[in-house]
């Protein structure tokens, strides 16, 4: 999932480690989110949005994905 996390984090002048400490995850988790290797849970996305005082949708850019959702896969919509 595309996101603006790195841009927002750098605008506040905080490190990945500092952001991780604020939301209760590791620096590696923040890096994985920023590089789009990991999609955060809704709860983590919520906590991140509170750090930046904005809505989740302002950070995480929801786009139509070619990847099939779990619901589509379970219904055989492959």
PDB file of N, CA, C and O in Angstrom, residues 2-78:
ATOM      1  N   UNK A   2       0.593   2.116  -0.899  1.00  0.00           N
ATOM      2  CA  UNK A   2       1.378   3.355  -0.952  1.00  0.00           C
ATOM      3  C   UNK A   2       1.054   4.208   0.275  1.00  0.00           C
ATOM      4  O   UNK A   2      -0.036   4.129   0.824  1.00  0.00           O
ATOM      5  N   UNK A   3       2.050   4.988   0.681  1.00  0.00           N
ATOM      6  CA  UNK A   3       1.833   5.837   1.852  1.00  0.00           C
ATOM      7  C   UNK A   3       2.762   7.045   1.821  1.00  0.00           C
ATOM      8  O   UNK A   3       3.712   7.094   1.052  1.00  0.00           O
ATOM      9  N   UNK A   4       2.441   7.999   2.678  1.00  0.00           N
ATOM     10  CA  UNK A   4       3.221   9.235   2.813  1.00  0.00           C
ATOM     11  C   UNK A   4       3.966   9.261   4.144  1.00  0.00           C
ATOM     12  O   UNK A   4       4.355  10.319   4.623  1.00  0.00           O
ATOM     13  N   UNK A   5       4.168   8.102   4.748  1.00  0.00           N
ATOM     14  CA  UNK A   5       4.717   8.033   6.088  1.00  0.00           C
ATOM     15  C   UNK A   5       6.097   8.678   6.188  1.00  0.00           C
ATOM     16  O   UNK A   5       6.345   9.492   7.084  1.00  0.00           O
ATOM     17  N   UNK A   6       6.997   8.340   5.290  1.00  0.00           N
ATOM     18  CA  UNK A   6       8.353   8.895   5.362  1.00  0.00           C
ATOM     19  C   UNK A   6       8.323  10.417   5.256  1.00  0.00           C
ATOM     20  O   UNK A   6       8.978  11.112   6.034  1.00  0.00           O
ATOM     21  N   UNK A   7       7.553  10.924   4.311  1.00  0.00           N
ATOM     22  CA  UNK A   7       7.446  12.372   4.116  1.00  0.00           C
ATOM     23  C   UNK A   7       6.919  13.052   5.388  1.00  0.00           C
ATOM     24  O   UNK A   7       7.477  14.062   5.842  1.00  0.00           O
ATOM     25  N   UNK A   8       5.872  12.514   5.979  1.00  0.00           N
ATOM     26  CA  UNK A   8       5.305  13.106   7.191  1.00  0.00           C
ATOM     27  C   UNK A   8       6.272  12.997   8.372  1.00  0.00           C
ATOM     28  O   UNK A   8       6.432  13.942   9.137  1.00  0.00           O
ATOM     29  N   UNK A   9       6.916  11.837   8.493  1.00  0.00           N
ATOM     30  CA  UNK A   9       7.856  11.631   9.595  1.00  0.00           C
ATOM     31  C   UNK A   9       9.016  12.619   9.503  1.00  0.00           C
ATOM     32  O   UNK A   9       9.390  13.247  10.499  1.00  0.00           O
ATOM     33  N   UNK A  10       9.561  12.766   8.305  1.00  0.00           N
ATOM     34  CA  UNK A  10      10.677  13.689   8.129  1.00  0.00           C
ATOM     35  C   UNK A  10      10.254  15.139   8.343  1.00  0.00           C
ATOM     36  O   UNK A  10      11.045  15.944   8.823  1.00  0.00           O
ATOM     37  N   UNK A  11       9.014  15.468   8.013  1.00  0.00           N
ATOM     38  CA  UNK A  11       8.543  16.841   8.232  1.00  0.00           C
ATOM     39  C   UNK A  11       8.477  17.178   9.720  1.00  0.00           C
ATOM     40  O   UNK A  11       8.603  18.340  10.103  1.00  0.00           O
ATOM     41  N   UNK A  12       8.283  16.150  10.556  1.00  0.00           N
ATOM     42  CA  UNK A  12       8.304  16.366  12.008  1.00  0.00           C
ATOM     43  C   UNK A  12       9.715  16.283  12.585  1.00  0.00           C
ATOM     44  O   UNK A  12       9.920  16.589  13.754  1.00  0.00           O
ATOM     45  N   UNK A  13      10.653  15.823  11.756  1.00  0.00           N
ATOM     46  CA  UNK A  13      12.037  15.714  12.207  1.00  0.00           C
ATOM     47  C   UNK A  13      12.257  14.573  13.187  1.00  0.00           C
ATOM     48  O   UNK A  13      13.095  14.688  14.078  1.00  0.00           O
ATOM     49  N   UNK A  14      11.502  13.476  13.009  1.00  0.00           N
ATOM     50  CA  UNK A  14      11.692  12.330  13.898  1.00  0.00           C
ATOM     51  C   UNK A  14      12.221  11.139  13.109  1.00  0.00           C
ATOM     52  O   UNK A  14      11.981  11.025  11.904  1.00  0.00           O
ATOM     53  N   UNK A  15      12.942  10.285  13.792  1.00  0.00           N
ATOM     54  CA  UNK A  15      13.524   9.100  13.163  1.00  0.00           C
ATOM     55  C   UNK A  15      12.500   7.967  13.125  1.00  0.00           C
ATOM     56  O   UNK A  15      11.461   8.018  13.791  1.00  0.00           O
ATOM     57  N   UNK A  16      12.837   6.948  12.354  1.00  0.00           N
ATOM     58  CA  UNK A  16      11.997   5.750  12.336  1.00  0.00           C
ATOM     59  C   UNK A  16      11.907   5.157  13.737  1.00  0.00           C
ATOM     60  O   UNK A  16      10.840   4.717  14.164  1.00  0.00           O
ATOM     61  N   UNK A  17      13.009   5.148  14.446  1.00  0.00           N
ATOM     62  CA  UNK A  17      13.020   4.601  15.799  1.00  0.00           C
ATOM     63  C   UNK A  17      12.114   5.403  16.730  1.00  0.00           C
ATOM     64  O   UNK A  17      11.365   4.835  17.528  1.00  0.00           O
ATOM     65  N   UNK A  18      12.172   6.720  16.631  1.00  0.00           N
ATOM     66  CA  UNK A  18      11.326   7.560  17.482  1.00  0.00           C
ATOM     67  C   UNK A  18       9.848   7.339  17.174  1.00  0.00           C
ATOM     68  O   UNK A  18       9.028   7.239  18.088  1.00  0.00           O
ATOM     69  N   UNK A  19       9.497   7.246  15.889  1.00  0.00           N
ATOM     70  CA  UNK A  19       8.109   6.981  15.532  1.00  0.00           C
ATOM     71  C   UNK A  19       7.686   5.609  16.042  1.00  0.00           C
ATOM     72  O   UNK A  19       6.595   5.452  16.587  1.00  0.00           O
ATOM     73  N   UNK A  20       8.559   4.633  15.877  1.00  0.00           N
ATOM     74  CA  UNK A  20       8.262   3.296  16.390  1.00  0.00           C
ATOM     75  C   UNK A  20       7.987   3.305  17.884  1.00  0.00           C
ATOM     76  O   UNK A  20       7.043   2.669  18.361  1.00  0.00           O
ATOM     77  N   UNK A  21       8.804   4.050  18.629  1.00  0.00           N
ATOM     78  CA  UNK A  21       8.599   4.165  20.078  1.00  0.00           C
ATOM     79  C   UNK A  21       7.245   4.796  20.399  1.00  0.00           C
ATOM     80  O   UNK A  21       6.567   4.383  21.335  1.00  0.00           O
ATOM     81  N   UNK A  22       6.846   5.786  19.616  1.00  0.00           N
ATOM     82  CA  UNK A  22       5.575   6.485  19.861  1.00  0.00           C
ATOM     83  C   UNK A  22       4.359   5.583  19.626  1.00  0.00           C
ATOM     84  O   UNK A  22       3.332   5.753  20.273  1.00  0.00           O
ATOM     85  N   UNK A  23       4.494   4.632  18.696  1.00  0.00           N
ATOM     86  CA  UNK A  23       3.347   3.780  18.361  1.00  0.00           C
ATOM     87  C   UNK A  23       3.520   2.331  18.805  1.00  0.00           C
ATOM     88  O   UNK A  23       2.648   1.496  18.560  1.00  0.00           O
ATOM     89  N   UNK A  24       4.641   2.031  19.457  1.00  0.00           N
ATOM     90  CA  UNK A  24       4.830   0.701  20.037  1.00  0.00           C
ATOM     91  C   UNK A  24       5.282  -0.390  19.092  1.00  0.00           C
ATOM     92  O   UNK A  24       4.943  -1.559  19.279  1.00  0.00           O
ATOM     93  N   UNK A  25       6.048  -0.016  18.058  1.00  0.00           N
ATOM     94  CA  UNK A  25       6.621  -1.017  17.153  1.00  0.00           C
ATOM     95  C   UNK A  25       8.109  -0.723  16.962  1.00  0.00           C
ATOM     96  O   UNK A  25       8.604   0.322  17.374  1.00  0.00           O
ATOM     97  N   UNK A  26       8.805  -1.628  16.298  1.00  0.00           N
ATOM     98  CA  UNK A  26      10.242  -1.454  16.077  1.00  0.00           C
ATOM     99  C   UNK A  26      10.531  -0.499  14.926  1.00  0.00           C
ATOM    100  O   UNK A  26       9.662  -0.210  14.093  1.00  0.00           O
ATOM    101  N   UNK A  27      11.767  -0.040  14.879  1.00  0.00           N
ATOM    102  CA  UNK A  27      12.236   0.778  13.761  1.00  0.00           C
ATOM    103  C   UNK A  27      12.095  -0.008  12.461  1.00  0.00           C
ATOM    104  O   UNK A  27      11.720   0.529  11.417  1.00  0.00           O
ATOM    105  N   UNK A  28      12.362  -1.305  12.529  1.00  0.00           N
ATOM    106  CA  UNK A  28      12.271  -2.156  11.343  1.00  0.00           C
ATOM    107  C   UNK A  28      10.838  -2.204  10.812  1.00  0.00           C
ATOM    108  O   UNK A  28      10.623  -2.228   9.597  1.00  0.00           O
ATOM    109  N   UNK A  29       9.859  -2.206  11.704  1.00  0.00           N
ATOM    110  CA  UNK A  29       8.452  -2.213  11.281  1.00  0.00           C
ATOM    111  C   UNK A  29       8.112  -0.911  10.556  1.00  0.00           C
ATOM    112  O   UNK A  29       7.441  -0.926   9.512  1.00  0.00           O
ATOM    113  N   UNK A  30       8.582   0.202  11.091  1.00  0.00           N
ATOM    114  CA  UNK A  30       8.336   1.496  10.437  1.00  0.00           C
ATOM    115  C   UNK A  30       8.995   1.512   9.068  1.00  0.00           C
ATOM    116  O   UNK A  30       8.391   1.947   8.077  1.00  0.00           O
ATOM    117  N   UNK A  31      10.219   1.018   8.974  1.00  0.00           N
ATOM    118  CA  UNK A  31      10.914   0.950   7.691  1.00  0.00           C
ATOM    119  C   UNK A  31      10.144   0.093   6.696  1.00  0.00           C
ATOM    120  O   UNK A  31       9.993   0.467   5.529  1.00  0.00           O
ATOM    121  N   UNK A  32       9.633  -1.045   7.143  1.00  0.00           N
ATOM    122  CA  UNK A  32       8.889  -1.939   6.257  1.00  0.00           C
ATOM    123  C   UNK A  32       7.600  -1.287   5.755  1.00  0.00           C
ATOM    124  O   UNK A  32       7.212  -1.475   4.604  1.00  0.00           O
ATOM    125  N   UNK A  33       6.959  -0.492   6.599  1.00  0.00           N
ATOM    126  CA  UNK A  33       5.756   0.230   6.166  1.00  0.00           C
ATOM    127  C   UNK A  33       6.133   1.299   5.145  1.00  0.00           C
ATOM    128  O   UNK A  33       5.493   1.427   4.099  1.00  0.00           O
ATOM    129  N   UNK A  34       7.171   2.067   5.451  1.00  0.00           N
ATOM    130  CA  UNK A  34       7.600   3.142   4.543  1.00  0.00           C
ATOM    131  C   UNK A  34       7.990   2.613   3.168  1.00  0.00           C
ATOM    132  O   UNK A  34       7.753   3.261   2.157  1.00  0.00           O
ATOM    133  N   UNK A  35       8.593   1.431   3.122  1.00  0.00           N
ATOM    134  CA  UNK A  35       9.053   0.858   1.853  1.00  0.00           C
ATOM    135  C   UNK A  35       8.008  -0.067   1.227  1.00  0.00           C
ATOM    136  O   UNK A  35       8.304  -0.773   0.264  1.00  0.00           O
ATOM    137  N   UNK A  36       6.808  -0.050   1.789  1.00  0.00           N
ATOM    138  CA  UNK A  36       5.661  -0.788   1.266  1.00  0.00           C
ATOM    139  C   UNK A  36       5.853  -2.299   1.257  1.00  0.00           C
ATOM    140  O   UNK A  36       5.279  -3.012   0.441  1.00  0.00           O
ATOM    141  N   UNK A  37       6.673  -2.789   2.191  1.00  0.00           N
ATOM    142  CA  UNK A  37       6.867  -4.229   2.331  1.00  0.00           C
ATOM    143  C   UNK A  37       5.909  -4.823   3.356  1.00  0.00           C
ATOM    144  O   UNK A  37       5.780  -6.029   3.461  1.00  0.00           O
ATOM    145  N   UNK A  38       5.243  -3.956   4.113  1.00  0.00           N
ATOM    146  CA  UNK A  38       4.339  -4.394   5.178  1.00  0.00           C
ATOM    147  C   UNK A  38       3.176  -3.422   5.251  1.00  0.00           C
ATOM    148  O   UNK A  38       3.368  -2.205   5.176  1.00  0.00           O
ATOM    149  N   UNK A  39       1.964  -3.950   5.374  1.00  0.00           N
ATOM    150  CA  UNK A  39       0.785  -3.122   5.546  1.00  0.00           C
ATOM    151  C   UNK A  39       0.379  -3.181   7.014  1.00  0.00           C
ATOM    152  O   UNK A  39       0.166  -4.258   7.556  1.00  0.00           O
ATOM    153  N   UNK A  40       0.279  -2.026   7.655  1.00  0.00           N
ATOM    154  CA  UNK A  40      -0.033  -2.028   9.085  1.00  0.00           C
ATOM    155  C   UNK A  40      -1.465  -2.445   9.357  1.00  0.00           C
ATOM    156  O   UNK A  40      -2.342  -2.303   8.498  1.00  0.00           O
ATOM    157  N   UNK A  41      -1.691  -2.954  10.559  1.00  0.00           N
ATOM    158  CA  UNK A  41      -3.057  -3.240  10.992  1.00  0.00           C
ATOM    159  C   UNK A  41      -3.813  -1.923  11.083  1.00  0.00           C
ATOM    160  O   UNK A  41      -3.217  -0.843  11.136  1.00  0.00           O
ATOM    161  N   UNK A  42      -5.119  -2.000  11.125  1.00  0.00           N
ATOM    162  CA  UNK A  42      -5.915  -0.788  11.243  1.00  0.00           C
ATOM    163  C   UNK A  42      -5.592  -0.061  12.542  1.00  0.00           C
ATOM    164  O   UNK A  42      -5.582   1.167  12.598  1.00  0.00           O
ATOM    165  N   UNK A  43      -5.298  -0.808  13.600  1.00  0.00           N
ATOM    166  CA  UNK A  43      -4.964  -0.187  14.894  1.00  0.00           C
ATOM    167  C   UNK A  43      -3.644   0.546  14.832  1.00  0.00           C
ATOM    168  O   UNK A  43      -3.507   1.651  15.374  1.00  0.00           O
ATOM    169  N   UNK A  44      -2.655  -0.046  14.164  1.00  0.00           N
ATOM    170  CA  UNK A  44      -1.364   0.628  14.028  1.00  0.00           C
ATOM    171  C   UNK A  44      -1.507   1.857  13.129  1.00  0.00           C
ATOM    172  O   UNK A  44      -0.957   2.921  13.435  1.00  0.00           O
ATOM    173  N   UNK A  45      -2.256   1.725  12.041  1.00  0.00           N
ATOM    174  CA  UNK A  45      -2.489   2.875  11.171  1.00  0.00           C
ATOM    175  C   UNK A  45      -3.173   4.000  11.949  1.00  0.00           C
ATOM    176  O   UNK A  45      -2.830   5.180  11.784  1.00  0.00           O
ATOM    177  N   UNK A  46      -4.102   3.646  12.820  1.00  0.00           N
ATOM    178  CA  UNK A  46      -4.789   4.640  13.648  1.00  0.00           C
ATOM    179  C   UNK A  46      -3.798   5.341  14.574  1.00  0.00           C
ATOM    180  O   UNK A  46      -3.789   6.572  14.674  1.00  0.00           O
ATOM    181  N   UNK A  47      -2.945   4.557  15.247  1.00  0.00           N
ATOM    182  CA  UNK A  47      -1.953   5.147  16.150  1.00  0.00           C
ATOM    183  C   UNK A  47      -0.995   6.069  15.402  1.00  0.00           C
ATOM    184  O   UNK A  47      -0.646   7.150  15.893  1.00  0.00           O
ATOM    185  N   UNK A  48      -0.586   5.658  14.219  1.00  0.00           N
ATOM    186  CA  UNK A  48       0.299   6.493  13.407  1.00  0.00           C
ATOM    187  C   UNK A  48      -0.405   7.790  13.035  1.00  0.00           C
ATOM    188  O   UNK A  48       0.176   8.877  13.112  1.00  0.00           O
ATOM    189  N   UNK A  49      -1.667   7.705  12.657  1.00  0.00           N
ATOM    190  CA  UNK A  49      -2.403   8.909  12.264  1.00  0.00           C
ATOM    191  C   UNK A  49      -2.521   9.892  13.421  1.00  0.00           C
ATOM    192  O   UNK A  49      -2.503  11.105  13.216  1.00  0.00           O
ATOM    193  N   UNK A  50      -2.613   9.376  14.641  1.00  0.00           N
ATOM    194  CA  UNK A  50      -2.706  10.253  15.812  1.00  0.00           C
ATOM    195  C   UNK A  50      -1.392  11.002  16.048  1.00  0.00           C
ATOM    196  O   UNK A  50      -1.405  12.156  16.475  1.00  0.00           O
ATOM    197  N   UNK A  51      -0.267  10.370  15.760  1.00  0.00           N
ATOM    198  CA  UNK A  51       1.032  11.042  15.903  1.00  0.00           C
ATOM    199  C   UNK A  51       1.085  12.267  14.986  1.00  0.00           C
ATOM    200  O   UNK A  51       1.569  13.329  15.379  1.00  0.00           O
ATOM    201  N   UNK A  52       0.542  12.123  13.775  1.00  0.00           N
ATOM    202  CA  UNK A  52       0.599  13.204  12.796  1.00  0.00           C
ATOM    203  C   UNK A  52      -0.655  14.084  12.818  1.00  0.00           C
ATOM    204  O   UNK A  52      -0.773  15.011  12.024  1.00  0.00           O
ATOM    205  N   UNK A  53      -1.579  13.777  13.725  1.00  0.00           N
ATOM    206  CA  UNK A  53      -2.805  14.565  13.875  1.00  0.00           C
ATOM    207  C   UNK A  53      -3.563  14.705  12.556  1.00  0.00           C
ATOM    208  O   UNK A  53      -3.917  15.805  12.135  1.00  0.00           O
ATOM    209  N   UNK A  54      -3.735  13.571  11.885  1.00  0.00           N
ATOM    210  CA  UNK A  54      -4.472  13.576  10.625  1.00  0.00           C
ATOM    211  C   UNK A  54      -5.251  12.274  10.488  1.00  0.00           C
ATOM    212  O   UNK A  54      -5.162  11.394  11.338  1.00  0.00           O
ATOM    213  N   UNK A  55      -5.997  12.164   9.410  1.00  0.00           N
ATOM    214  CA  UNK A  55      -6.781  10.958   9.169  1.00  0.00           C
ATOM    215  C   UNK A  55      -5.905   9.878   8.546  1.00  0.00           C
ATOM    216  O   UNK A  55      -4.918  10.178   7.866  1.00  0.00           O
ATOM    217  N   UNK A  56      -6.287   8.628   8.766  1.00  0.00           N
ATOM    218  CA  UNK A  56      -5.549   7.498   8.196  1.00  0.00           C
ATOM    219  C   UNK A  56      -5.395   7.674   6.680  1.00  0.00           C
ATOM    220  O   UNK A  56      -4.324   7.432   6.124  1.00  0.00           O
ATOM    221  N   UNK A  57      -6.467   8.109   6.022  1.00  0.00           N
ATOM    222  CA  UNK A  57      -6.444   8.268   4.559  1.00  0.00           C
ATOM    223  C   UNK A  57      -5.466   9.335   4.088  1.00  0.00           C
ATOM    224  O   UNK A  57      -5.107   9.372   2.917  1.00  0.00           O
ATOM    225  N   UNK A  58      -5.046  10.228   4.999  1.00  0.00           N
ATOM    226  CA  UNK A  58      -4.057  11.240   4.641  1.00  0.00           C
ATOM    227  C   UNK A  58      -2.642  10.659   4.599  1.00  0.00           C
ATOM    228  O   UNK A  58      -1.740  11.262   4.035  1.00  0.00           O
ATOM    229  N   UNK A  59      -2.461   9.499   5.223  1.00  0.00           N
ATOM    230  CA  UNK A  59      -1.146   8.849   5.273  1.00  0.00           C
ATOM    231  C   UNK A  59      -1.091   7.665   4.317  1.00  0.00           C
ATOM    232  O   UNK A  59      -0.153   7.526   3.541  1.00  0.00           O
ATOM    233  N   UNK A  60      -2.109   6.825   4.398  1.00  0.00           N
ATOM    234  CA  UNK A  60      -2.136   5.590   3.611  1.00  0.00           C
ATOM    235  C   UNK A  60      -3.065   5.775   2.420  1.00  0.00           C
ATOM    236  O   UNK A  60      -4.222   6.138   2.573  1.00  0.00           O
ATOM    237  N   UNK A  61      -2.528   5.542   1.240  1.00  0.00           N
ATOM    238  CA  UNK A  61      -3.238   5.815  -0.002  1.00  0.00           C
ATOM    239  C   UNK A  61      -3.860   4.521  -0.521  1.00  0.00           C
ATOM    240  O   UNK A  61      -3.166   3.659  -1.045  1.00  0.00           O
ATOM    241  N   UNK A  62      -5.142   4.407  -0.344  1.00  0.00           N
ATOM    242  CA  UNK A  62      -5.858   3.210  -0.746  1.00  0.00           C
ATOM    243  C   UNK A  62      -6.148   3.287  -2.243  1.00  0.00           C
ATOM    244  O   UNK A  62      -6.813   4.200  -2.705  1.00  0.00           O
ATOM    245  N   UNK A  63      -5.620   2.325  -2.968  1.00  0.00           N
ATOM    246  CA  UNK A  63      -5.804   2.270  -4.412  1.00  0.00           C
ATOM    247  C   UNK A  63      -6.313   0.889  -4.787  1.00  0.00           C
ATOM    248  O   UNK A  63      -6.117  -0.071  -4.046  1.00  0.00           O
ATOM    249  N   UNK A  64      -6.918   0.794  -5.936  1.00  0.00           N
ATOM    250  CA  UNK A  64      -7.339  -0.508  -6.420  1.00  0.00           C
ATOM    251  C   UNK A  64      -6.084  -1.324  -6.680  1.00  0.00           C
ATOM    252  O   UNK A  64      -5.149  -0.864  -7.336  1.00  0.00           O
ATOM    253  N   UNK A  65      -6.066  -2.526  -6.135  1.00  0.00           N
ATOM    254  CA  UNK A  65      -4.890  -3.372  -6.250  1.00  0.00           C
ATOM    255  C   UNK A  65      -5.193  -4.559  -7.150  1.00  0.00           C
ATOM    256  O   UNK A  65      -6.304  -5.088  -7.146  1.00  0.00           O
ATOM    257  N   UNK A  66      -4.190  -4.979  -7.905  1.00  0.00           N
ATOM    258  CA  UNK A  66      -4.340  -6.183  -8.713  1.00  0.00           C
ATOM    259  C   UNK A  66      -4.253  -7.425  -7.851  1.00  0.00           C
ATOM    260  O   UNK A  66      -4.666  -8.502  -8.258  1.00  0.00           O
ATOM    261  N   UNK A  67      -3.737  -7.270  -6.654  1.00  0.00           N
ATOM    262  CA  UNK A  67      -3.619  -8.392  -5.735  1.00  0.00           C
ATOM    263  C   UNK A  67      -5.013  -8.752  -5.241  1.00  0.00           C
ATOM    264  O   UNK A  67      -5.795  -7.889  -4.879  1.00  0.00           O
ATOM    265  N   UNK A  68      -5.326 -10.026  -5.212  1.00  0.00           N
ATOM    266  CA  UNK A  68      -6.632 -10.478  -4.775  1.00  0.00           C
ATOM    267  C   UNK A  68      -6.720 -10.417  -3.248  1.00  0.00           C
ATOM    268  O   UNK A  68      -5.776 -10.767  -2.551  1.00  0.00           O
ATOM    269  N   UNK A  69      -7.865  -9.974  -2.756  1.00  0.00           N
ATOM    270  CA  UNK A  69      -8.084  -9.926  -1.314  1.00  0.00           C
ATOM    271  C   UNK A  69      -8.325 -11.341  -0.790  1.00  0.00           C
ATOM    272  O   UNK A  69      -8.644 -12.262  -1.556  1.00  0.00           O
ATOM    273  N   UNK A  70      -8.231 -11.513   0.508  1.00  0.00           N
ATOM    274  CA  UNK A  70      -8.515 -12.813   1.112  1.00  0.00           C
ATOM    275  C   UNK A  70      -9.951 -13.236   0.825  1.00  0.00           C
ATOM    276  O   UNK A  70     -10.223 -14.404   0.590  1.00  0.00           O
ATOM    277  N   UNK A  71     -10.873 -12.284   0.849  1.00  0.00           N
ATOM    278  CA  UNK A  71     -12.278 -12.604   0.577  1.00  0.00           C
ATOM    279  C   UNK A  71     -12.444 -13.109  -0.856  1.00  0.00           C
ATOM    280  O   UNK A  71     -13.150 -14.086  -1.098  1.00  0.00           O
ATOM    281  N   UNK A  72     -11.779 -12.447  -1.794  1.00  0.00           N
ATOM    282  CA  UNK A  72     -11.874 -12.879  -3.194  1.00  0.00           C
ATOM    283  C   UNK A  72     -11.267 -14.267  -3.368  1.00  0.00           C
ATOM    284  O   UNK A  72     -11.811 -15.101  -4.085  1.00  0.00           O
ATOM    285  N   UNK A  73     -10.140 -14.514  -2.711  1.00  0.00           N
ATOM    286  CA  UNK A  73      -9.494 -15.818  -2.832  1.00  0.00           C
ATOM    287  C   UNK A  73     -10.365 -16.930  -2.246  1.00  0.00           C
ATOM    288  O   UNK A  73     -10.467 -18.002  -2.807  1.00  0.00           O
ATOM    289  N   UNK A  74     -11.010 -16.652  -1.117  1.00  0.00           N
ATOM    290  CA  UNK A  74     -11.833 -17.687  -0.472  1.00  0.00           C
ATOM    291  C   UNK A  74     -13.094 -17.976  -1.284  1.00  0.00           C
ATOM    292  O   UNK A  74     -13.643 -19.060  -1.192  1.00  0.00           O
ATOM    293  N   UNK A  75     -13.533 -17.021  -2.097  1.00  0.00           N
ATOM    294  CA  UNK A  75     -14.714 -17.233  -2.935  1.00  0.00           C
ATOM    295  C   UNK A  75     -14.346 -17.774  -4.319  1.00  0.00           C
ATOM    296  O   UNK A  75     -15.201 -17.897  -5.174  1.00  0.00           O
ATOM    297  N   UNK A  76     -13.057 -18.041  -4.516  1.00  0.00           N
ATOM    298  CA  UNK A  76     -12.606 -18.573  -5.796  1.00  0.00           C
ATOM    299  C   UNK A  76     -12.591 -17.561  -6.919  1.00  0.00           C
ATOM    300  O   UNK A  76     -12.675 -17.916  -8.084  1.00  0.00           O
ATOM    301  N   UNK A  77     -12.470 -16.290  -6.580  1.00  0.00           N
ATOM    302  CA  UNK A  77     -12.467 -15.225  -7.579  1.00  0.00           C
ATOM    303  C   UNK A  77     -11.044 -14.924  -8.034  1.00  0.00           C
ATOM    304  O   UNK A  77     -10.622 -13.783  -8.062  1.00  0.00           O
ATOM    305  N   UNK A  78     -10.297 -15.928  -8.380  1.00  0.00           N
ATOM    306  CA  UNK A  78      -8.900 -15.747  -8.731  1.00  0.00           C
ATOM    307  C   UNK A  78      -8.729 -15.468 -10.188  1.00  0.00           C
ATOM    308  O   UNK A  78      -9.366 -15.876 -11.049  1.00  0.00           O
TER     309      UNK A  78
END
